[in-house]
Every structure is written in C-alpha cells, then in structure tokens.
Short mmCIF file of C-alpha atoms and ligand atoms in Angstrom, two decimals:
data_model
loop_
_atom_site.label_atom_id
_atom_site.label_comp_id
_atom_site.label_asym_id
_atom_site.label_seq_id
_atom_site.Cartn_x
_atom_site.Cartn_y
_atom_site.Cartn_z
CA MET C 1 0.01 -0.58 0.08
CA ASP C 2 1.71 3.33 -0.94
CA ASP C 3 0.05 5.58 1.66
CA ALA C 4 1.64 8.73 0.43
CA THR C 5 -1.54 8.67 -1.85
CA TRP C 6 -4.38 9.27 0.24
CA SER C 7 -5.37 9.83 4.23
CA LEU C 8 -8.35 10.11 6.83
CA ARG C 9 -9.89 12.79 7.07
CA CYS C 10 -12.58 14.59 9.35
CA VAL C 11 -15.47 16.15 7.15
CA ASP C 12 -16.60 18.14 10.01
CA CYS C 13 -13.50 19.46 11.77
CA GLY C 14 -9.82 18.62 9.29
CA ALA C 15 -8.16 16.38 11.05
CA SER C 16 -6.77 14.01 9.24
CA TRP C 17 -4.77 10.56 9.66
CA PRO C 18 -1.53 10.02 7.31
CA GLY C 19 -2.55 5.47 6.35
CA LEU C 20 -3.85 2.67 6.81
CA GLU C 21 -5.72 2.76 10.49
CA VAL C 22 -8.53 1.54 12.44
CA ARG C 23 -10.08 4.18 12.80
CA TYR C 24 -14.12 4.54 12.21
CA ARG C 25 -14.98 8.25 13.61
CA CYS C 26 -12.47 11.18 14.32
CA ASP C 27 -12.32 11.85 18.07
CA CYS C 28 -15.18 14.96 17.87
CA GLY C 29 -17.50 12.18 16.59
CA GLY C 30 -17.00 13.27 12.78
CA THR C 31 -17.17 10.70 9.45
CA LEU C 32 -13.90 9.94 7.71
CA ASP C 33 -13.15 10.65 4.39
CA VAL C 34 -10.94 9.11 2.59
CA LEU C 35 -8.78 11.74 0.86
CA HIS C 36 -6.99 11.21 -2.28
CA ASP C 37 -3.58 12.53 -3.35
CA LEU C 38 -5.21 13.71 -6.73
CA ASP C 39 -3.05 15.89 -7.53
CA ALA C 40 -0.71 13.08 -8.03
CA LEU C 41 -3.53 11.61 -10.41
CA ARG C 42 -4.01 15.15 -12.63
CA GLY C 43 -2.92 15.02 -15.96
CA LEU C 44 -3.12 10.71 -16.59
CA PRO C 45 -4.78 9.02 -19.29
CA LEU C 46 -7.60 7.42 -16.90
CA LEU C 47 -10.60 7.02 -18.55
CA GLN C 48 -8.31 5.05 -21.46
CA THR C 49 -7.48 3.19 -18.72
CA PHE C 50 -10.03 2.10 -17.61
CA ASP C 51 -11.73 1.94 -20.65
CA ALA C 52 -8.97 -0.93 -21.76
CA ARG C 53 -9.21 -2.76 -18.84
CA ARG C 54 -12.86 -3.60 -19.38
CA ALA C 55 -11.02 -5.99 -22.09
CA SER C 56 -8.79 -7.28 -19.64
CA ARG C 57 -8.40 -10.61 -18.43
CA ASP C 58 -7.01 -9.55 -14.80
CA ARG C 59 -8.61 -10.31 -11.79
CA LEU C 60 -8.24 -6.44 -9.90
CA ASP C 61 -9.07 -5.08 -13.87
CA ARG C 62 -12.22 -7.35 -13.99
CA SER C 63 -13.47 -6.26 -10.85
CA GLY C 64 -15.89 -3.03 -11.49
CA VAL C 65 -14.81 -1.58 -8.48
CA TRP C 66 -10.90 -2.58 -8.39
CA ARG C 67 -11.09 -1.75 -12.73
CA PHE C 68 -10.47 1.67 -11.03
CA ARG C 69 -7.78 1.25 -8.38
CA GLU C 70 -6.50 5.15 -8.32
CA LEU C 71 -10.07 6.84 -7.10
CA VAL C 72 -10.67 3.68 -5.07
CA LEU C 73 -7.79 2.74 -2.76
CA PRO C 74 -4.71 1.61 -4.68
CA LEU C 75 -4.05 -1.63 -1.89
CA ASP C 76 -1.52 -4.46 -2.97
CA ALA C 77 -3.20 -6.83 -5.74
CA GLY C 78 -2.40 -9.44 -2.78
CA SER C 79 -4.45 -8.33 0.08
CA VAL C 80 -7.28 -7.89 -2.65
CA VAL C 81 -10.59 -9.91 -1.85
CA THR C 82 -12.67 -9.38 -5.34
CA ARG C 83 -15.41 -12.34 -6.83
CA PRO C 84 -15.56 -9.90 -8.81
CA GLU C 85 -17.92 -7.51 -8.24
CA GLY C 86 -20.18 -4.48 -11.25
CA ASN C 87 -20.25 -5.08 -15.05
CA THR C 88 -24.13 -4.35 -13.67
CA ALA C 89 -26.57 -4.05 -16.30
CA LEU C 90 -27.82 -0.97 -17.91
CA TYR C 91 -31.12 -1.54 -18.41
CA ASP C 92 -33.22 0.86 -21.20
CA SER C 93 -36.96 0.25 -20.89
CA PRO C 94 -39.60 2.33 -22.50
CA ARG C 95 -42.39 0.88 -19.85
CA ILE C 96 -40.09 1.92 -16.54
CA ALA C 97 -39.89 5.23 -18.28
CA ALA C 98 -43.23 5.87 -19.87
CA TYR C 99 -44.62 5.31 -15.80
CA ALA C 100 -42.31 7.64 -14.86
CA GLY C 101 -43.04 9.66 -17.22
CA LEU C 102 -39.19 10.01 -18.66
CA ASP C 103 -39.36 9.92 -22.56
CA ALA C 104 -36.32 7.77 -21.63
CA MET C 105 -34.51 6.50 -18.18
CA ARG C 106 -32.06 4.14 -18.00
CA LEU C 107 -31.37 1.81 -15.01
CA LYS C 108 -28.22 0.52 -13.93
CA HIS C 109 -29.07 -3.25 -11.90
CA GLU C 110 -27.21 -3.54 -8.85
CA GLY C 111 -29.39 -6.26 -7.74
CA GLU C 112 -26.83 -8.10 -10.57
CA ASN C 113 -24.17 -8.09 -7.89
CA PRO C 114 -21.95 -11.42 -6.97
CA THR C 115 -24.52 -11.64 -3.45
CA GLY C 116 -27.52 -9.36 -5.41
CA SER C 117 -26.93 -6.02 -4.66
CA PHE C 118 -24.68 -3.13 -4.54
CA LYS C 119 -22.71 -4.01 -1.18
CA ASP C 120 -20.96 -5.68 -2.52
CA ARG C 121 -19.05 -2.54 -4.98
CA GLY C 122 -18.25 -1.51 -1.00
CA MET C 123 -17.82 -4.97 0.86
CA THR C 124 -14.59 -5.19 -1.65
CA VAL C 125 -12.39 -3.50 -0.33
CA GLY C 126 -13.59 -3.36 3.45
CA ILE C 127 -12.72 -6.95 3.74
CA SER C 128 -9.61 -6.36 1.66
CA VAL C 129 -8.45 -2.87 3.60
CA ALA C 130 -9.96 -5.63 6.64
CA ARG C 131 -7.48 -8.62 5.28
CA ARG C 132 -4.47 -5.68 5.06
CA LEU C 133 -5.21 -4.90 8.69
CA GLY C 134 -4.41 -8.16 9.68
CA MET C 135 -8.35 -8.20 10.88
CA THR C 136 -9.58 -12.25 11.63
CA ARG C 137 -13.04 -10.49 13.05
CA VAL C 138 -15.76 -8.34 11.11
CA ALA C 139 -19.45 -7.34 11.79
CA CYS C 140 -21.81 -5.20 10.67
CA ALA C 141 -25.40 -4.31 11.48
CA SER C 142 -27.67 -4.55 9.27
CA THR C 143 -31.64 -4.14 7.83
CA GLY C 144 -30.54 -7.75 5.33
CA ASN C 145 -28.33 -6.82 1.88
CA THR C 146 -24.71 -5.20 3.90
CA SER C 147 -24.45 -9.07 6.08
CA ALA C 148 -25.23 -10.87 3.42
CA SER C 149 -22.51 -8.95 1.50
CA MET C 150 -20.16 -8.93 4.13
CA ALA C 151 -20.37 -12.53 5.30
CA ALA C 152 -20.08 -13.89 1.99
CA TYR C 153 -16.48 -11.93 1.34
CA ALA C 154 -15.72 -12.94 5.08
CA ALA C 155 -16.38 -16.19 3.94
CA MET C 156 -13.76 -16.61 1.13
CA ALA C 157 -11.24 -14.03 2.94
CA GLY C 158 -11.44 -16.68 5.53
CA MET C 159 -12.64 -14.31 8.87
CA GLU C 160 -15.18 -14.87 11.08
CA ALA C 161 -18.79 -12.51 10.65
CA PHE C 162 -20.46 -11.61 12.71
CA VAL C 163 -23.74 -10.00 11.63
CA PHE C 164 -25.93 -8.11 14.04
CA ILE C 165 -29.58 -8.12 12.64
CA PRO C 166 -33.40 -6.24 13.57
CA ASP C 167 -35.31 -9.18 14.77
CA GLY C 168 -38.43 -10.48 11.96
CA ALA C 169 -37.16 -6.95 9.83
CA VAL C 170 -34.84 -8.73 7.96
CA ALA C 171 -36.27 -10.38 4.25
CA ALA C 172 -36.31 -14.02 4.45
CA GLY C 173 -33.53 -13.84 1.26
CA LYS C 174 -31.12 -11.95 2.90
CA LEU C 175 -31.52 -13.87 5.84
CA SER C 176 -30.66 -17.02 4.51
CA GLN C 177 -27.75 -16.09 2.59
CA ALA C 178 -25.99 -14.40 6.08
CA LEU C 179 -27.06 -18.02 7.38
CA ALA C 180 -26.09 -20.25 4.20
CA TYR C 181 -23.02 -18.18 4.08
CA GLY C 182 -21.73 -18.91 7.45
CA ALA C 183 -21.74 -15.77 9.95
CA ARG C 184 -22.43 -16.27 13.27
CA THR C 185 -26.14 -13.91 13.24
CA LEU C 186 -27.43 -11.51 15.82
CA LYS C 187 -31.24 -11.11 16.07
CA ILE C 188 -31.65 -7.34 17.87
CA ALA C 189 -34.88 -6.88 19.89
CA GLY C 190 -35.06 -3.80 18.70
CA ASP C 191 -34.56 -1.90 15.02
CA PHE C 192 -31.68 -1.53 12.60
CA ASP C 193 -31.13 2.12 14.34
CA ALA C 194 -30.56 0.14 17.61
CA ALA C 195 -28.81 -2.81 16.06
CA MET C 196 -26.17 -0.18 14.55
CA ASP C 197 -25.67 1.68 18.00
CA LEU C 198 -24.96 -1.61 19.16
CA VAL C 199 -22.25 -2.67 16.80
CA GLN C 200 -20.08 0.04 17.42
CA GLN C 201 -19.89 -0.37 21.00
CA VAL C 202 -19.28 -4.64 20.48
CA CYS C 203 -16.36 -3.56 17.52
CA ARG C 204 -14.70 -0.86 20.23
CA ALA C 205 -14.90 -3.06 22.90
CA GLU C 206 -13.79 -6.41 21.19
CA GLY C 207 -11.36 -4.56 18.49
CA ILE C 208 -13.50 -6.63 15.73
CA TYR C 209 -13.53 -4.54 12.37
CA LEU C 210 -16.66 -2.83 11.75
CA LEU C 211 -18.29 -3.38 7.87
CA ASN C 212 -20.94 -0.51 7.88
CA SER C 213 -20.40 2.03 5.62
CA ILE C 214 -19.19 3.89 8.56
CA ASN C 215 -16.07 2.41 6.96
CA PRO C 216 -14.48 5.04 4.98
CA PHE C 217 -13.36 2.04 3.26
CA ARG C 218 -16.06 1.14 2.12
CA ILE C 219 -17.38 3.99 1.08
CA GLU C 220 -14.33 4.40 -1.78
CA GLY C 221 -16.33 0.73 -3.94
CA GLN C 222 -19.18 2.05 -3.25
CA LYS C 223 -18.16 4.77 -6.05
CA ALA C 224 -17.81 3.27 -8.60
CA ILE C 225 -21.36 2.43 -8.91
CA ALA C 226 -20.54 6.01 -10.24
CA PHE C 227 -17.57 5.75 -12.25
CA GLU C 228 -19.00 2.16 -13.87
CA LEU C 229 -22.76 3.85 -14.68
CA LEU C 230 -19.90 6.61 -16.66
CA GLN C 231 -18.58 4.41 -18.18
CA ASP C 232 -21.03 2.88 -19.51
CA LEU C 233 -22.33 6.10 -20.74
CA GLY C 234 -19.08 6.49 -22.35
CA TRP C 235 -17.87 9.42 -19.90
CA GLN C 236 -21.70 11.54 -20.97
CA VAL C 237 -23.08 12.77 -17.59
CA PRO C 238 -26.44 12.12 -16.87
CA ASP C 239 -28.73 15.33 -16.08
CA TRP C 240 -29.65 13.33 -12.42
CA ILE C 241 -29.12 10.54 -10.84
CA VAL C 242 -31.89 8.68 -9.20
CA LEU C 243 -31.16 6.27 -5.73
CA PRO C 244 -33.08 4.94 -2.61
CA GLY C 245 -31.88 6.45 0.10
CA GLY C 246 -31.63 4.50 3.84
CA ASN C 247 -28.16 4.82 5.97
CA LEU C 248 -27.17 7.09 2.80
CA GLY C 249 -23.64 5.49 2.11
CA ASN C 250 -24.14 4.49 -1.69
CA SER C 251 -25.64 8.35 -2.13
CA ALA C 252 -22.57 9.86 -0.28
CA ALA C 253 -20.56 7.55 -2.14
CA ILE C 254 -21.70 8.09 -5.74
CA GLY C 255 -21.74 12.16 -4.09
CA LYS C 256 -17.78 11.82 -3.76
CA GLY C 257 -17.05 9.98 -6.61
CA LEU C 258 -18.31 12.05 -8.74
CA SER C 259 -16.90 14.80 -7.80
CA GLU C 260 -13.26 13.71 -8.09
CA LEU C 261 -13.97 12.86 -11.33
CA LEU C 262 -15.19 16.76 -11.95
CA SER C 263 -11.74 17.64 -9.78
CA LEU C 264 -9.70 15.51 -12.04
CA GLY C 265 -11.25 17.54 -15.31
CA LEU C 266 -12.64 13.81 -16.35
CA ILE C 267 -15.98 15.25 -16.72
CA ASP C 268 -17.06 18.59 -17.32
CA ARG C 269 -20.59 18.74 -15.19
CA LEU C 270 -22.51 16.76 -12.04
CA PRO C 271 -25.83 15.44 -12.55
CA ARG C 272 -28.13 15.80 -9.84
CA ILE C 273 -28.80 13.43 -7.54
CA ALA C 274 -32.13 13.04 -5.94
CA VAL C 275 -32.40 10.76 -2.83
CA ILE C 276 -35.56 8.89 -2.33
CA GLN C 277 -36.65 8.59 1.10
CA ALA C 278 -39.78 5.46 2.16
CA GLU C 279 -42.29 8.50 3.91
CA GLY C 280 -42.13 6.94 7.15
CA ALA C 281 -38.14 6.75 7.50
CA SER C 282 -37.30 10.12 5.70
CA PRO C 283 -35.61 12.55 7.53
CA LEU C 284 -32.69 13.11 5.20
CA VAL C 285 -36.15 15.50 3.56
CA ASP C 286 -36.60 17.77 6.65
CA ALA C 287 -32.67 17.73 7.04
CA PHE C 288 -31.87 19.18 3.17
CA ARG C 289 -35.69 20.89 3.13
CA THR C 290 -34.60 22.81 6.64
CA GLY C 291 -30.93 23.38 5.80
CA ALA C 292 -30.95 21.97 9.82
CA ASP C 293 -28.91 19.08 11.09
CA LEU C 294 -31.05 15.72 10.10
CA VAL C 295 -33.49 15.10 13.41
CA PRO C 296 -33.43 11.13 13.99
CA VAL C 297 -36.81 9.31 13.63
CA PRO C 298 -37.97 7.38 16.30
CA ARG C 299 -39.26 3.56 15.19
CA ALA C 300 -38.87 4.47 11.47
CA SER C 301 -41.31 2.36 9.19
CA THR C 302 -41.82 0.80 5.33
CA ILE C 303 -41.93 -1.85 4.30
CA ALA C 304 -39.02 -1.72 2.38
CA THR C 305 -37.51 -2.77 5.22
CA ALA C 306 -33.90 -2.41 3.51
CA ILE C 307 -34.22 1.74 3.81
CA ARG C 308 -36.05 1.38 7.44
CA ILE C 309 -33.80 3.39 8.85
CA GLY C 310 -33.93 6.15 11.54
CA ASN C 311 -30.81 7.77 12.21
CA PRO C 312 -29.02 7.52 9.10
CA VAL C 313 -24.73 7.47 9.82
CA SER C 314 -23.68 9.33 6.27
CA TRP C 315 -26.68 12.13 5.93
CA ARG C 316 -23.76 14.93 6.42
CA LYS C 317 -21.68 12.98 3.61
CA SER C 318 -24.95 12.91 1.56
CA LEU C 319 -25.90 15.74 1.66
CA ARG C 320 -22.22 17.68 0.67
CA GLY C 321 -22.89 15.40 -2.92
CA ILE C 322 -26.74 16.37 -3.55
CA ARG C 323 -26.08 19.74 -2.77
CA ALA C 324 -23.17 20.43 -4.99
CA GLY C 325 -24.31 18.84 -7.81
CA GLY C 326 -27.99 21.10 -7.33
CA GLY C 327 -29.96 17.67 -6.83
CA THR C 328 -32.52 16.97 -4.35
CA VAL C 329 -34.23 14.54 -1.07
CA GLU C 330 -37.89 13.13 -1.51
CA ARG C 331 -40.26 11.02 -0.34
CA VAL C 332 -42.37 8.31 -1.14
CA THR C 333 -45.41 6.35 0.27
CA ASP C 334 -45.08 2.53 0.21
CA ALA C 335 -48.32 2.50 -1.68
CA GLU C 336 -45.62 4.53 -4.15
CA ILE C 337 -43.07 2.17 -4.18
CA LEU C 338 -45.00 -1.58 -4.61
CA GLU C 339 -46.49 0.02 -7.60
CA ALA C 340 -43.36 1.11 -9.55
CA LYS C 341 -42.18 -2.37 -7.48
CA ALA C 342 -44.87 -3.90 -10.38
CA VAL C 343 -43.64 -2.14 -13.13
CA VAL C 344 -40.23 -2.14 -12.56
CA ASP C 345 -40.79 -6.92 -12.30
CA ALA C 346 -43.15 -6.55 -15.01
CA ALA C 347 -41.24 -5.69 -17.35
CA GLY C 348 -39.23 -7.99 -16.93
CA VAL C 349 -35.73 -6.25 -14.91
CA GLY C 350 -37.44 -7.20 -11.16
CA ALA C 351 -35.76 -5.61 -8.00
CA GLU C 352 -36.31 -5.56 -4.13
CA PRO C 353 -38.61 -3.09 -2.53
CA ALA C 354 -36.23 -0.83 -1.67
CA SER C 355 -35.13 -0.03 -5.03
CA CYS C 356 -38.25 0.73 -6.85
CA ALA C 357 -38.41 4.16 -4.24
CA THR C 358 -36.08 5.38 -7.69
CA VAL C 359 -39.05 4.73 -9.88
CA ALA C 360 -41.53 5.77 -7.87
CA GLY C 361 -39.06 8.86 -6.85
CA ALA C 362 -38.52 9.73 -10.60
CA LYS C 363 -41.99 9.44 -11.42
CA LYS C 364 -43.05 11.75 -7.72
CA LEU C 365 -40.20 14.90 -9.14
CA VAL C 366 -40.93 14.59 -13.25
CA ALA C 367 -45.18 15.63 -11.70
CA ALA C 368 -43.71 17.86 -9.87
CA GLY C 369 -41.74 19.82 -12.90
CA VAL C 370 -38.76 19.09 -11.23
CA ILE C 371 -37.19 16.78 -14.10
CA PRO C 372 -37.99 17.81 -17.22
CA HIS C 373 -39.66 15.17 -18.93
CA ASP C 374 -37.04 15.08 -21.96
CA ALA C 375 -34.01 15.06 -18.98
CA PHE C 376 -31.47 12.54 -19.15
CA VAL C 377 -31.81 10.44 -15.92
CA CYS C 378 -30.05 7.38 -14.49
CA GLY C 379 -31.35 5.22 -11.58
CA ILE C 380 -30.35 2.59 -9.54
CA LEU C 381 -31.90 -0.34 -8.56
CA THR C 382 -30.30 -1.87 -5.69
CA GLY C 383 -30.96 -4.68 -4.77
CA HIS C 384 -32.52 -8.47 -6.75
CA VAL C 385 -35.95 -9.44 -7.14
CA LEU C 386 -35.75 -12.69 -5.54
CA LYS C 387 -33.86 -10.48 -2.59
CA ASP C 388 -37.49 -9.98 -1.05
CA ALA C 389 -39.90 -12.64 -2.39
CA ASP C 390 -42.42 -12.04 0.21
CA THR C 391 -43.14 -9.27 -0.31
CA VAL C 392 -43.61 -9.94 -4.24
CA VAL C 393 -46.00 -13.25 -3.33
CA GLY C 394 -47.94 -10.74 -0.70
CA TYR C 395 -48.72 -8.11 -3.36
CA HIS C 396 -49.92 -10.70 -6.07
CA LEU C 397 -51.73 -12.65 -3.71
CA GLY C 398 -53.34 -9.44 -2.46
CA THR C 399 -52.48 -9.93 1.48
CA LEU C 400 -50.46 -7.30 2.36
CA PRO C 401 -51.87 -5.44 5.05
CA GLY C 402 -54.02 -2.07 4.11
CA PHE C 403 -52.61 -2.22 0.63
CA THR C 404 -55.06 -3.56 -2.24
CA PRO C 405 -52.44 -4.39 -5.95
CA LEU C 406 -53.92 -2.33 -8.99
CA HIS C 407 -51.24 -5.04 -10.42
CA PRO C 408 -52.24 -8.39 -8.94
CA ASN C 409 -51.15 -11.89 -11.21
CA ALA C 410 -51.54 -14.42 -8.43
CA PRO C 411 -51.17 -17.94 -9.27
CA VAL C 412 -54.29 -19.50 -10.30
CA SER C 413 -55.00 -23.05 -9.51
CA VAL C 414 -56.64 -25.46 -12.21
CA PRO C 415 -57.40 -29.21 -12.55
CA ALA C 416 -54.46 -30.96 -13.98
CA ARG C 417 -56.80 -32.04 -17.22
CA LEU C 418 -55.69 -30.60 -20.43
CA ASP C 419 -59.46 -29.52 -20.89
CA ALA C 420 -59.48 -27.43 -17.70
CA LEU C 421 -55.67 -25.72 -18.86
CA ARG C 422 -56.76 -24.62 -22.31
CA LYS C 423 -59.95 -23.06 -20.56
CA ALA C 424 -57.45 -21.03 -17.69
CA ILE C 425 -55.10 -19.98 -20.48
CA SER C 426 -58.47 -18.50 -22.78
CA ARG C 427 -59.19 -16.22 -19.98
N1 F0G E 501 -31.60 0.02 -1.36
C1 F0G E 501 -31.63 -1.43 -1.00
C2 F0G E 501 -31.43 -2.48 -1.23
C3 F0G E 501 -30.24 -1.69 -0.07
O1 F0G E 501 -30.39 -2.80 0.56
C4 F0G E 501 -29.69 -0.43 1.01
C5 F0G E 501 -29.28 -0.74 2.78
C6 F0G E 501 -30.57 1.10 -0.13
C7 F0G E 501 -31.07 1.47 -0.97
C8 F0G E 501 -30.38 1.93 1.00
O2 F0G E 501 -28.78 2.43 1.04
O3 F0G E 501 -27.82 2.71 3.28
O4 F0G E 501 -26.33 3.47 1.46
O5 F0G E 501 -28.49 4.28 1.54
N2 F0G E 501 -29.30 -1.56 2.97
C9 F0G E 501 -28.34 -1.46 3.94
C10 F0G E 501 -28.20 -2.58 4.59
C11 F0G E 501 -28.26 -0.44 5.10
O6 F0G E 501 -28.21 -3.19 5.70
O7 F0G E 501 -27.77 -3.69 4.05
P1 F0G E 501 -27.86 3.50 2.11
#
C-alpha cells in the first residue's frame, strides 16, 4: 500500500490521519473521508486506462470496482478479495420510463452483483482492507444486504463474521444468505438503528473490524457505481442520478466519486443526485429542506425493510454530494414504492422494494416539474428481485396488510386436465 497517495480526514473538523488504521470516526465524533492526492493523478490518461481494463482478463481489471483502483484505493493486489463485483447491466426500458413520465430512463441494476446487491462494491474494499490490517473478525449491523455481502466476502477471506440484524425485519432472502455463508447471526430485539448503535460498541470492546458504511473504505468501493455508470455511458454525464436512501452511504459515495471525477477534469459537470426515501423513514428530506442538522426518526417504518432506517450515519456526506450538483431529496409512500415495483418487475427487470423507490421517486419528481420529461435520467436499482420474495407474493396475492394492489398477478389453481388447462389459458 502506498500510503502517501491518500489520508483519512474528518468531515466535520478536518483533522487528518496519514494512512491505514482501524478508525471510523474522528475524536470530535465526525465521520471520515478517504482523501486522495488528486494532484498526483492529474494528467494521467485515467479514462483510457479504465476503458482498456474492461477488455482485460486480469483479476483486478475484471472487477467493476478495482478497475478504477487509482480512484478507489491503491491497495496491494495480494490483499484484494474480489468475486469480481460490478459489471452490472444498464437497462433502457421504455415501459418503466413511460411509468415515470420520462421519454427515457436508464436503470443500472446493482442487484446483479455477486450477492445480489450494490453492497458488494463497498464490501470488496472493506474486506480487503480488513485483510491488509490483519483483522480476523468483522461485523456489521444490517437491514439484510450488507450482512449478506459481508458474510460472503468474509467467508472467502477466511474471516469470522458477526451480523447484527433487527429481529423480524430482514427479508428472508437476505437472512438466508447470512446463514448460508456461515456468519454468526445475532438478532437484536430492536430496529436497525439500535443494532447500529450496539455493533459499534461491541466492535470497540472486542477489537472486531466494523464494516458498516461508517467505515470510510466501504464508501470508496461504493463510488464505483458512479464510475461504472459513466463508463457505460461513454463518460457522458447524465442530468440526474436517482437512487434510494437509507443509511445514506451509497448517495454519499456516488456524490464523492463524481466530485473527484470533476476535480480531475474527467467530467465537465456534476449530475444532480436525487435521493428517495420511504415516507416512514425520511429524515433526510427534512434536513435537506430546513438546512438544519438531521433529526432522527424514532421507530422508522416502511415495507421496504432495506431502507427502514431513522438515524442514518452518512447524512452529512450525502447532503454534501446532493448540494454540490444541485440535486434534491424526496419521499414516497409504501403504496408508491409497491406500484413502481410492480412495473419494474413486470418489465422483466425486477428489483427488491427499496430499489423501486428510485422509480417511484423519479415519477414524483417528474410530476412535480423538478425533473423535465426529456431529461437524461439514470436510476440505480440496488437489490435483486429475489431478495424479498415474500413481498412479491404478498403483493400479487393481495395479502399485504392495508394495501390493495393495482397490478396483481395471482397464480390460479387448475385441475390437472387438458380441457381445464385450455380453459384457464383462454381466459
Ligand atoms: N437499497 C437497498 C436494497 C439496500 O439494502 C439499502 C441499504 C439501500 C437501498 C440504502 O442504501 O443505506 O447506502 O442509503 N441497506 C443497508 C443494509 C442499510 O444493511 O443492507 P444506503
């Protein structure tokens, strides 16, 4: 590791540390950024290098994270644990665009990552740093996807994994991944915010490496969503990037990555970032509108369990990126999320509920005139459709409490006879 090319810096007070160490916060309590020495990178033909690596067979080049390693983390190749991640599809679905009221909408499907969510991009960096630091035990609090990802990467790296999950509030697909990959799974009687608080205490007391997105190296890997999206677009800058927000690591990362590209002169303007939260878990909307510090929402609630978070860790970093490009923050109801999901799914793309806040939010912002119908809009779908099969089946059977589906597609029972089947098909 060439420590000279980056340092850790406090987002609040600017204090800094020169190299790799086990540290997640400043002494003042602020969260940390990895600050790259961009001057050392200026003038290098980075975009050409990134494009050339797309055709390479090299283990690192094949990863949609490590391909951009100069802007992620210049870590020695031997420490890197990669599946490889990224290389996700960018869909262009006229049906989804029409639903959102847009002429076109491109959707980067991060559910196509190795463990089925965008979390793998940050996790490959987090676990690789853990290995470089000689850590043997890692932990995270999670609404499900971070724990699934961490469990898999820890298993590959031969580390012991501990996941802290809110009891009864994690979709079955995600819980089953944590169990399958062998993580010690601790169900906490409380919500994600309580689990997040506890995991930090346990990691401190036990010397376990914390792999939530408060870990600044996770954010560095997460930035690669923006890099790969722009690479997919031939380095053309979209007008808007729309994505869901929970703990706000992802929006923070995308904002940071874009700002770095701009300051290196690799792009000539910033896209606007629109972060979409579920109505019952939307503290960032208020912080954005009032300009005041974020006020946590106690007992956050939404059917999109992935983003059921009332006290997001990375809110300050997230707002920084949103404001830099003139973006916005919006909230959508569970009904809006589920109807958008039915459209995303029926288009053949498919994604988990939280992901579909992206499409619901874009629709709302177009209707409000914030996003023009002919804008160049890219959305991020964060998780795979199979992560939360119970919600899919519940929607189509009409059994989700307090919710009547507009596009149900319930299965029908048919006697095992040709005539009965022909009759069922002709209906
Ligand atoms: N979409 C999905 C599918 C998620 O799993 C998450 C977060 C988000 C969106 C929100 O991203 O937190 O960076 O703002 N899931 C975390 C977890 C909290 O534990 O898996 P964020």
